[in-house]
């Protein structure tokens, strides 16, 4: 099969956002709302979503559908807050298979959503909604999903440092709902034991689900004064998705190549 140039010559490359996916329906609903906002910002753009696990369509099926629909190229956006195993291994494996089956589809692989200062703006917006503002008597926990990849966790730690610099917080520390430490419970307990008069928790997750529930439950059990909601469909995330799309269009069509086995 070959693409039909008359179908795509005057259309922007479609954007396929690929999220992690969850068995919790709140998660995919939040992702869909984010990209509904993207569609509202760019009504000329074919914006599609897919998932790595639990939710249809899967990433490979969605890319194959794009090729069958006549797309000559596409931008694949890992809708993730850090670059870890999913963006470095899982998705490249999918892209390799699709490229082998449909070499006419030029794939531009965008950067993950994070890190980016706009995400910190979104964190602050959610904290404000929860009644939390930076104050010298308040310590903040930035709670993410966590990863087996130390560099992904280091990205979250750097984001905590950047939030601290925006201040004036008493302190800002990272925490991880899985795969790494400290857990949200440990982080809140340590800050309280260290004399923090008030501890707030920022939920550094895209969507609600198991991890956001764990962050909230652990944090409140240890005496956190407030826990913000996941980032969800804030305008900063939609703007950032389009920013990553534009960046990808300015680079050569490519995606990370896996090491030879």
C-alpha positions as a printed Julia matrix, in Angstrom:
261×3 Matrix{Float64}:
   0.0    0.0    0.0
   1.19   3.56  -0.68
  -0.13   6.84   0.61
  -2.25   9.08  -1.57
  -0.47  12.46  -1.79
  -3.71  14.23  -2.73
  -5.15  13.32   0.67
  -2.34  14.81   2.78
  -0.54  17.45   0.67
  -2.44  20.34   2.25
  -3.09  18.89   5.67
  -0.84  19.13   8.71
   0.68  15.89   9.9
  -1.69  14.14  12.33
  -0.82  14.13  16.01
  -1.05  10.77  17.76
  -0.75  11.13  21.53
   0.09   7.9   23.29
  -0.62   7.73  27.01
   0.21   5.02  29.51
  -3.32   3.73  30.0
  -4.98   2.43  33.14
  -7.7    0.03  34.18
  -9.24   2.98  36.03
 -11.64   4.72  33.6
 -10.93   8.1   35.21
  -7.48   8.01  33.67
  -8.41   7.7   30.0
 -11.28  10.16  30.51
  -8.78  12.76  31.75
  -6.44  12.08  28.83
  -9.28  12.47  26.34
 -10.21  15.83  27.9
  -6.65  17.06  27.48
  -6.66  16.29  23.79
 -10.18  17.62  23.32
  -8.62  20.9   24.47
  -5.83  20.42  21.92
  -8.45  19.92  19.19
 -10.18  23.12  20.24
  -6.89  25.0   19.94
  -6.09  23.45  16.54
  -9.34  22.5   14.75
  -7.35  21.99  11.54
  -5.31  19.22  13.12
  -6.19  15.53  13.18
  -5.55  14.7   16.85
  -5.84  11.09  17.96
  -5.13   9.26  21.19
  -3.91   5.77  21.94
  -2.65   3.84  24.93
   0.19   1.52  25.85
  -1.94  -0.68  28.09
  -5.48  -1.38  29.33
  -7.34   0.94  26.92
  -8.12   0.78  23.2
  -6.92   1.74  20.75
  -3.43   0.47  21.39
  -0.46   2.38  20.03
   0.26  -0.04  17.18
  -3.38  -0.25  16.1
  -3.69   3.54  16.09
  -0.57   4.04  13.97
  -1.64   1.31  11.58
  -5.03   3.04  11.26
  -3.31   6.34  10.43
  -1.33   4.65   7.67
  -4.48   2.99   6.33
  -6.23   6.36   6.33
  -3.6    7.68   3.95
  -1.34   9.66   6.26
   2.09  10.21   4.77
   3.57  11.26   8.08
   2.55  11.52  11.69
   3.84  13.01  14.92
   3.85  10.56  17.8
   3.72  12.26  21.18
   4.49  10.23  24.32
   1.95  11.78  26.7
   4.2   11.15  29.69
   5.81  13.44  32.25
   9.28  11.87  32.06
  11.29   9.95  29.51
  11.66   6.44  30.91
  11.18   2.84  29.78
   7.9    3.45  27.97
   9.27   6.25  25.8
  12.73   4.73  25.33
  11.83   1.08  24.72
   8.1    0.28  24.55
   7.12   2.93  22.02
  10.23   2.57  19.81
   9.44  -1.16  19.55
   5.94  -0.29  18.33
   7.28   2.29  15.87
   9.8   -0.15  14.46
   7.08  -2.7   13.76
   4.8   -0.13  12.14
   7.65   1.28  10.05
   8.57  -2.18   8.82
   4.98  -2.9    7.8
   4.27   0.55   6.33
   7.51   2.31   5.36
   5.59   5.07   3.55
   4.49   6.49   6.92
   7.13   8.99   8.08
   7.11   9.07  11.86
   8.28  12.1   13.8
   8.81  11.22  17.44
   8.12  14.11  19.81
   9.69  14.6   23.21
   7.75  13.58  26.3
   5.68  16.34  27.86
   8.12  16.75  30.72
  10.29  18.26  31.84
   9.09  21.76  30.99
   8.43  24.95  33.0
   4.78  24.96  31.88
   4.25  21.8   33.9
   5.43  23.66  36.99
   2.9   26.37  36.16
   0.25  23.65  36.06
   1.42  22.25  39.41
   1.1   25.71  40.96
  -2.36  26.17  39.44
  -3.58  22.91  40.98
  -2.06  23.86  44.34
  -3.85  27.22  44.25
  -7.12  25.4   43.54
  -6.44  23.32  46.67
  -5.91  26.49  48.71
  -2.12  26.18  48.84
   0.32  28.95  48.04
   4.05  29.1   48.59
   4.87  30.21  52.1
   7.93  30.03  54.39
   5.9   27.95  56.86
   4.8   25.36  54.27
   6.84  22.46  52.95
   5.82  20.87  49.68
   6.01  17.27  48.46
   6.07  16.81  44.68
   4.61  13.31  44.3
   5.02  11.47  41.0
   4.36   7.92  39.82
   7.99   6.82  40.17
  10.08   4.75  37.79
  12.68   1.99  37.73
  14.77   4.43  35.65
  16.89   6.59  38.0
  17.12   9.37  35.43
  13.34   9.68  35.24
  13.21  10.01  39.02
  16.04  12.55  38.85
  13.87  14.64  36.49
  11.2   14.8   39.19
  13.83  15.73  41.78
  15.02  18.58  39.56
  11.43  19.74  39.14
  11.16  19.87  42.94
  14.3   22.02  43.04
  12.83  24.35  40.42
   9.61  24.7   42.4
  11.66  25.51  45.49
  13.45  28.25  43.54
  10.09  29.77  42.62
   9.31  29.83  46.37
   9.05  30.97  48.97
   8.48  27.39  50.23
  10.07  26.18  53.46
  11.32  23.22  51.38
  10.27  21.12  48.39
  11.05  17.41  48.15
  10.18  14.69  45.6
   8.24  11.53  46.41
   7.22   8.5   44.39
   4.07   6.42  44.47
   5.94   3.33  43.23
   9.36   1.97  42.26
  11.39   4.51  44.26
  11.64   6.25  47.58
  10.65   8.22  49.51
   6.99   7.37  49.24
   4.51  10.2   49.78
   3.89   8.91  53.31
   7.61   8.88  54.09
   8.15  12.35  52.64
   5.28  13.91  54.59
   6.31  12.18  57.82
   9.92  13.31  57.5
   8.96  16.92  56.85
   6.6   16.96  59.82
   9.22  15.33  62.04
  11.68  17.97  60.85
   9.49  20.72  62.2
   7.52  21.87  59.16
   4.41  23.64  60.51
   2.43  22.7   57.39
   2.99  20.13  54.62
   1.18  20.21  51.27
   1.41  17.66  48.49
   1.38  18.36  44.76
   0.16  15.41  42.72
   2.55  15.34  39.76
   0.52  12.96  37.62
  -1.38  13.55  34.4
  -4.54  11.69  35.36
  -6.37  10.24  38.35
  -6.15   6.56  39.12
  -4.37   4.11  41.4
  -1.3    6.28  41.9
  -3.18   9.51  42.56
  -5.36   7.69  45.1
  -2.22   6.31  46.75
  -0.64   9.77  46.89
  -3.75  11.29  48.47
  -4.42   8.48  50.93
  -0.82   8.18  52.14
  -0.31  11.93  52.41
  -3.48  12.64  54.36
  -2.84   9.69  56.67
   0.5   11.26  57.63
  -1.01  14.66  58.3
  -0.65  16.57  55.04
  -2.72  19.73  55.14
  -3.74  19.54  51.47
  -3.23  17.37  48.39
  -3.72  18.83  44.92
  -5.51  17.09  42.08
  -3.63  15.52  39.12
  -2.75  17.95  36.35
  -5.48  16.73  33.98
  -6.91  18.99  31.32
  -5.28  22.25  32.35
  -4.47  24.67  29.53
  -0.75  24.32  30.19
  -0.82  20.64  29.16
  -2.71  21.27  25.93
  -0.34  24.12  25.02
   2.65  21.92  25.83
   1.33  19.07  23.66
   1.12  21.46  20.7
   4.58  22.83  21.52
   6.04  19.31  21.39
   4.18  18.73  18.12
   5.74  21.84  16.58
   9.2   20.87  17.82
   8.84  17.44  16.22
   7.84  18.96  12.87
  11.07  20.96  12.89
  13.2   17.83  13.18
  13.89  14.97  10.82
  11.38  12.08  10.84
  12.9    9.57  13.24
  12.43   7.75  16.49
  14.81   6.18  19.0
  16.48   3.1   17.61
  16.74   0.13  19.92
  20.14  -1.47  20.5
  20.87  -4.57  18.45
  19.76  -7.73  20.19
